[in-house]
Amino acid sequence: MAIFRLEAKIISRGSGHSAVAAAAYRTGTKIRDERADKIHDYSCRTKGVVESVILRPDNSPEWTAHTASLWNAVELGEKRKDAQLSREIILAVPRELSSKEQWQLAVAWAQGELVSKGMIAEVSLHNPKSGKNPHVHILATMRTIDGDKFSAKKPREWNAKSLLIHWRESWCDAENAALEKAGRPERVDHRSLKDRGIDQIPQPKIGKEAVGMKQRGVVEDPERFKAVREVKMMNAVRGMMKAVFKRGEVAQVGMGDTWWEKSITFMSRIREQAASVVKDSWRQLVDKSRKKDGPEIEM
């Protein structure tokens, strides 16, 4: 089933991150960080990286066409210890499309929405062995090109919330257009559950840190996993809970004549739903563990 995801975040030196390290991981390459005098080697994970390309505005200098020189120039050009180094946009691409179609979709969107505004964007398509989570990482510069170097000032309009909202809408439209072109019936929606009229609690993201701790055996049951199971349980019994809060009872034949009897039955059903959700979650984790093909850990 096609899903919608557009996540935008800043890679910041103040958070202990490096633009060179980020680029090396996302492209599956080995790059020396000239500023830190450190080598970041992710060449062993090239199987998960389908393709990478740097998209540039016209008349960009030649050094911007190469991963190592581009992101080393970013690192060396930023002097502040809390400098914002690059912007990353993560896109989920439809599993229903071929790798070629996924790639063309992401490149066309990045060219039209980022590069056309003056950003240099490195686009990398990732597809783990499971094939269940194809996605795209886009590393974009925070400055425009001014002659043969980066501009002295960063465009403030690139940080506007309205631009992020526009990106979400335009990526949704691009995905749906690609699915339609491919003759697929699936569609995605960038709106929130509330805006779509879906009465459910949003499921929290597990995140790479929790997945990593789980896979390495550092923590048997990370808090993030517990939070996801809790939300699944709450959504499973949400209809009954709403009925209790609204009417003080659950309207169902055979649940008992008194409030006490209905309460006992209601709580019993909640326990059954919770047990079912927990069993399903752990069954999926065990299956993944047996296949030795857990979810990809993103940096």
Coordinates of C-alpha atoms in Angstrom, one line a residue:
M1 CA 0.0 0.0 0.0
A2 CA 1.4 3.4 -1.0
I3 CA 2.1 5.7 2.0
F4 CA 2.8 9.4 2.3
R5 CA 5.9 10.7 3.9
L6 CA 7.8 13.9 3.6
E7 CA 10.0 14.7 6.5
A8 CA 12.3 17.8 6.5
K9 CA 15.0 18.4 9.0
I10 CA 18.2 20.4 9.5
I11 CA 21.6 18.7 9.8
S12 CA 23.4 20.9 12.4
R13 CA 26.9 21.0 13.7
G14 CA 25.5 21.9 17.1
S15 CA 23.7 18.5 17.3
G16 CA 27.0 16.8 16.6
H17 CA 26.3 16.0 13.0
S18 CA 28.5 16.4 9.9
A19 CA 27.3 17.2 6.3
V20 CA 30.2 15.0 5.0
A21 CA 29.2 12.1 7.2
A22 CA 25.6 12.5 6.1
A23 CA 26.5 12.5 2.5
A24 CA 28.8 9.5 2.8
Y25 CA 26.0 7.4 4.5
R26 CA 23.3 8.4 2.1
T27 CA 25.4 7.8 -1.0
G28 CA 27.1 4.6 0.3
T29 CA 30.6 6.0 -0.3
K30 CA 33.8 6.7 1.5
I31 CA 34.6 10.4 2.1
R32 CA 37.3 12.2 4.0
D33 CA 36.0 15.1 6.2
E34 CA 38.7 17.7 5.7
R35 CA 37.6 19.9 8.5
A36 CA 37.5 17.2 11.1
D37 CA 40.3 15.2 9.5
K38 CA 38.2 12.1 9.7
I39 CA 37.2 9.4 7.1
H40 CA 33.5 8.4 6.9
D41 CA 33.3 5.0 5.2
Y42 CA 29.9 3.6 4.3
S43 CA 31.0 1.9 1.1
C44 CA 29.9 -1.5 2.6
R45 CA 26.2 -0.6 2.3
T46 CA 26.1 0.2 -1.4
K47 CA 23.5 -2.6 -1.9
G48 CA 20.9 -0.5 -0.2
V49 CA 21.6 2.5 -2.3
V50 CA 20.0 2.2 -5.7
E51 CA 21.2 5.4 -7.2
S52 CA 22.5 8.9 -6.3
V53 CA 22.9 12.2 -8.3
I54 CA 23.7 15.8 -7.6
L55 CA 21.3 18.3 -9.1
R56 CA 22.6 21.8 -9.6
P57 CA 21.4 25.2 -10.8
D58 CA 22.8 26.3 -14.2
N59 CA 26.3 27.7 -14.2
S60 CA 27.3 26.1 -10.9
P61 CA 31.1 25.6 -10.5
E62 CA 32.5 22.1 -11.3
W63 CA 33.4 21.4 -7.6
T64 CA 29.7 21.3 -6.8
A65 CA 29.2 18.2 -9.0
H66 CA 31.1 15.9 -6.7
T67 CA 29.9 14.6 -3.4
A68 CA 33.3 15.0 -1.5
S69 CA 34.1 18.5 -2.7
L70 CA 30.6 19.8 -2.4
W71 CA 30.0 18.8 1.3
N72 CA 33.5 19.5 2.3
A73 CA 33.0 23.0 1.0
V74 CA 29.9 23.3 3.1
E75 CA 31.7 22.2 6.2
L76 CA 34.7 24.4 5.7
G77 CA 32.5 27.4 4.8
E78 CA 30.5 27.3 8.0
K79 CA 32.4 28.7 11.0
R80 CA 29.9 28.6 13.8
K81 CA 30.0 25.7 16.2
D82 CA 26.2 25.5 16.0
A83 CA 26.1 26.1 12.2
Q84 CA 23.2 24.7 10.1
L85 CA 25.0 22.7 7.5
S86 CA 22.3 21.3 5.2
R87 CA 18.7 20.5 4.9
E88 CA 17.5 16.9 4.5
I89 CA 14.2 15.9 3.0
I90 CA 13.1 12.2 3.3
L91 CA 10.5 11.0 0.9
A92 CA 8.6 7.7 0.9
V93 CA 8.3 6.5 -2.7
P94 CA 5.5 4.1 -3.7
R95 CA 6.4 0.4 -3.6
E96 CA 3.9 -0.1 -6.4
L97 CA 6.3 1.7 -8.8
S98 CA 9.5 0.2 -10.3
S99 CA 12.9 1.5 -9.1
K100 CA 13.2 3.5 -12.4
E101 CA 9.8 5.1 -11.9
Q102 CA 10.6 5.9 -8.2
W103 CA 13.9 7.4 -9.2
Q104 CA 12.4 9.6 -12.0
L105 CA 9.7 10.7 -9.7
A106 CA 12.1 11.9 -6.9
V107 CA 14.6 13.5 -9.3
A108 CA 11.8 15.5 -11.1
W109 CA 10.3 16.7 -7.8
A110 CA 13.7 17.8 -6.4
Q111 CA 14.6 19.6 -9.6
G112 CA 11.3 21.5 -9.7
E113 CA 10.9 22.2 -6.0
L114 CA 14.5 22.7 -4.7
V115 CA 17.0 23.2 -7.5
S116 CA 14.8 25.7 -9.3
K117 CA 15.0 27.9 -6.1
G118 CA 18.8 27.9 -6.1
M119 CA 19.6 24.9 -3.9
I120 CA 22.1 22.2 -4.8
A121 CA 20.5 18.9 -4.0
E122 CA 22.0 15.4 -3.8
V123 CA 19.3 12.8 -4.3
S124 CA 19.8 9.2 -3.2
L125 CA 17.2 6.4 -3.6
H126 CA 17.4 3.7 -0.9
N127 CA 15.7 0.3 -1.1
P128 CA 16.4 -2.2 1.7
K129 CA 16.6 -5.9 1.0
S130 CA 13.0 -6.4 2.2
G131 CA 11.7 -4.1 -0.5
K132 CA 9.2 -2.8 2.0
N133 CA 10.6 0.6 2.6
P134 CA 11.8 2.3 -0.5
H135 CA 12.6 5.9 0.2
V136 CA 14.7 8.9 -0.9
H137 CA 17.1 11.1 1.0
I138 CA 17.7 14.6 -0.4
L139 CA 20.6 16.6 1.0
A140 CA 20.2 20.3 0.0
T141 CA 22.5 23.2 0.6
M142 CA 21.5 26.0 2.9
R143 CA 23.1 28.7 0.7
T144 CA 22.9 29.6 -3.0
I145 CA 25.9 29.7 -5.3
D146 CA 27.3 33.2 -5.9
G147 CA 29.9 33.0 -8.6
D148 CA 32.3 30.3 -7.7
K149 CA 31.5 30.1 -4.0
F150 CA 28.5 29.9 -1.7
S151 CA 26.5 33.1 -0.9
A152 CA 27.3 35.2 2.2
K153 CA 23.7 35.0 3.4
K154 CA 21.3 32.1 3.7
P155 CA 17.9 32.7 2.1
R156 CA 15.4 33.0 5.0
E157 CA 12.5 32.1 2.9
W158 CA 13.7 28.5 2.6
N159 CA 12.9 28.1 6.3
A160 CA 9.3 29.3 6.0
K161 CA 6.6 27.0 7.3
S162 CA 4.5 27.8 4.2
L163 CA 7.2 26.3 2.0
L164 CA 7.2 23.1 3.9
I165 CA 3.4 22.9 3.6
H166 CA 3.8 23.5 -0.2
W167 CA 6.4 20.7 -0.4
R168 CA 4.0 18.3 1.3
E169 CA 1.2 19.1 -1.1
S170 CA 3.4 19.1 -4.2
W171 CA 5.0 15.7 -3.3
C172 CA 1.5 14.2 -2.7
D173 CA 0.4 15.5 -6.1
A174 CA 3.6 14.1 -7.7
E175 CA 3.2 10.7 -6.1
N176 CA -0.5 10.4 -7.2
A177 CA 0.3 11.5 -10.7
A178 CA 3.1 8.9 -11.0
L179 CA 0.7 6.2 -9.7
E180 CA -2.0 7.2 -12.1
K181 CA 0.6 7.2 -15.0
A182 CA 1.6 3.7 -14.0
G183 CA -2.0 2.5 -14.1
R184 CA -2.1 1.9 -10.3
P185 CA -5.3 2.5 -8.3
E186 CA -3.4 3.5 -5.1
R187 CA -3.4 7.1 -3.9
V188 CA -1.7 9.0 -1.0
D189 CA -2.9 11.9 1.1
H190 CA -0.7 14.4 2.8
R191 CA -3.4 15.6 5.2
S192 CA -3.4 14.7 8.9
L193 CA -5.8 12.1 10.3
K194 CA -7.9 14.9 11.9
D195 CA -8.2 16.8 8.6
R196 CA -9.3 13.6 6.8
G197 CA -11.9 12.9 9.5
I198 CA -10.2 9.8 10.7
D199 CA -10.8 9.4 14.5
Q200 CA -7.5 7.7 15.5
I201 CA -4.5 8.6 17.5
P202 CA -1.4 9.2 15.3
Q203 CA 1.0 6.4 15.6
P204 CA 4.4 7.6 16.8
K205 CA 7.6 6.9 14.8
I206 CA 9.9 4.2 16.3
G207 CA 13.0 5.9 15.0
K208 CA 16.5 4.6 14.1
E209 CA 17.8 4.8 17.7
A210 CA 15.2 2.5 19.1
V211 CA 15.5 0.1 16.2
G212 CA 19.3 0.0 16.6
M213 CA 19.0 -0.7 20.3
K214 CA 16.6 -3.5 19.7
Q215 CA 18.7 -5.1 17.0
R216 CA 21.9 -4.9 19.0
G217 CA 20.2 -6.2 22.1
V218 CA 21.0 -3.1 24.1
V219 CA 17.4 -2.8 25.3
E220 CA 15.0 -5.7 25.0
D221 CA 11.9 -3.6 24.7
P222 CA 12.6 0.1 23.9
E223 CA 10.2 2.7 25.1
R224 CA 9.4 3.7 21.5
F225 CA 8.2 0.1 20.8
K226 CA 6.0 0.3 23.9
A227 CA 4.5 3.6 22.8
V228 CA 3.6 2.2 19.4
R229 CA 1.9 -0.8 20.9
E230 CA 0.0 1.4 23.3
V231 CA -1.3 3.6 20.5
K232 CA -2.4 0.5 18.5
M233 CA -4.3 -0.8 21.5
M234 CA -6.0 2.6 22.1
N235 CA -7.0 2.8 18.4
A236 CA -8.3 -0.8 18.5
V237 CA -10.8 0.0 21.3
R238 CA -11.4 3.7 20.5
G239 CA -15.0 3.1 19.4
M240 CA -16.0 1.5 22.6
M241 CA -14.2 4.1 24.7
K242 CA -16.0 7.0 22.8
A243 CA -19.3 5.3 23.6
V244 CA -18.4 5.1 27.3
F245 CA -17.3 8.7 27.5
K246 CA -20.4 10.0 25.5
R247 CA -23.2 7.9 26.9
G248 CA -21.7 6.2 30.0
E249 CA -22.2 2.8 28.4
V250 CA -21.5 0.6 25.4
A251 CA -24.6 0.0 23.4
Q252 CA -24.4 -3.7 22.5
V253 CA -26.9 -6.6 22.9
G254 CA -25.8 -9.2 25.4
M255 CA -23.4 -7.1 27.4
G256 CA -25.5 -7.3 30.6
D257 CA -28.3 -5.3 32.1
T258 CA -26.4 -3.4 34.7
W259 CA -23.5 -0.9 34.4
W260 CA -21.3 -3.2 36.5
E261 CA -21.9 -6.1 34.0
K262 CA -21.2 -3.9 31.0
S263 CA -18.1 -2.6 32.6
I264 CA -16.7 -6.1 33.2
T265 CA -17.5 -7.1 29.7
F266 CA -16.0 -3.8 28.3
M267 CA -12.7 -4.2 30.2
S268 CA -12.5 -7.9 29.1
R269 CA -12.8 -6.8 25.5
I270 CA -10.1 -4.2 26.0
R271 CA -7.7 -6.8 27.4
E272 CA -8.5 -9.1 24.5
Q273 CA -7.8 -6.3 22.0
A274 CA -4.6 -5.3 23.8
A275 CA -3.4 -8.9 23.8
S276 CA -4.1 -9.3 20.1
V277 CA -2.2 -6.1 19.3
V278 CA 0.8 -7.1 21.4
K279 CA 0.9 -10.6 19.9
D280 CA 0.7 -9.3 16.3
S281 CA 3.5 -6.7 17.0
W282 CA 5.9 -9.3 18.5
R283 CA 5.1 -11.8 15.8
Q284 CA 6.2 -9.3 13.1
L285 CA 9.4 -8.6 15.0
V286 CA 10.2 -12.3 15.4
D287 CA 9.6 -12.9 11.7
K288 CA 11.9 -10.1 10.8
S289 CA 14.5 -11.4 13.2
R290 CA 14.4 -14.9 11.8
K291 CA 14.8 -13.5 8.3
K292 CA 17.8 -11.5 9.5
D293 CA 16.4 -8.6 7.5
G294 CA 15.3 -5.9 10.0
P295 CA 14.4 -2.3 9.0
E296 CA 17.2 -0.2 7.7
I297 CA 18.8 2.1 10.2
E298 CA 19.0 5.6 9.0
M299 CA 21.5 8.1 10.2

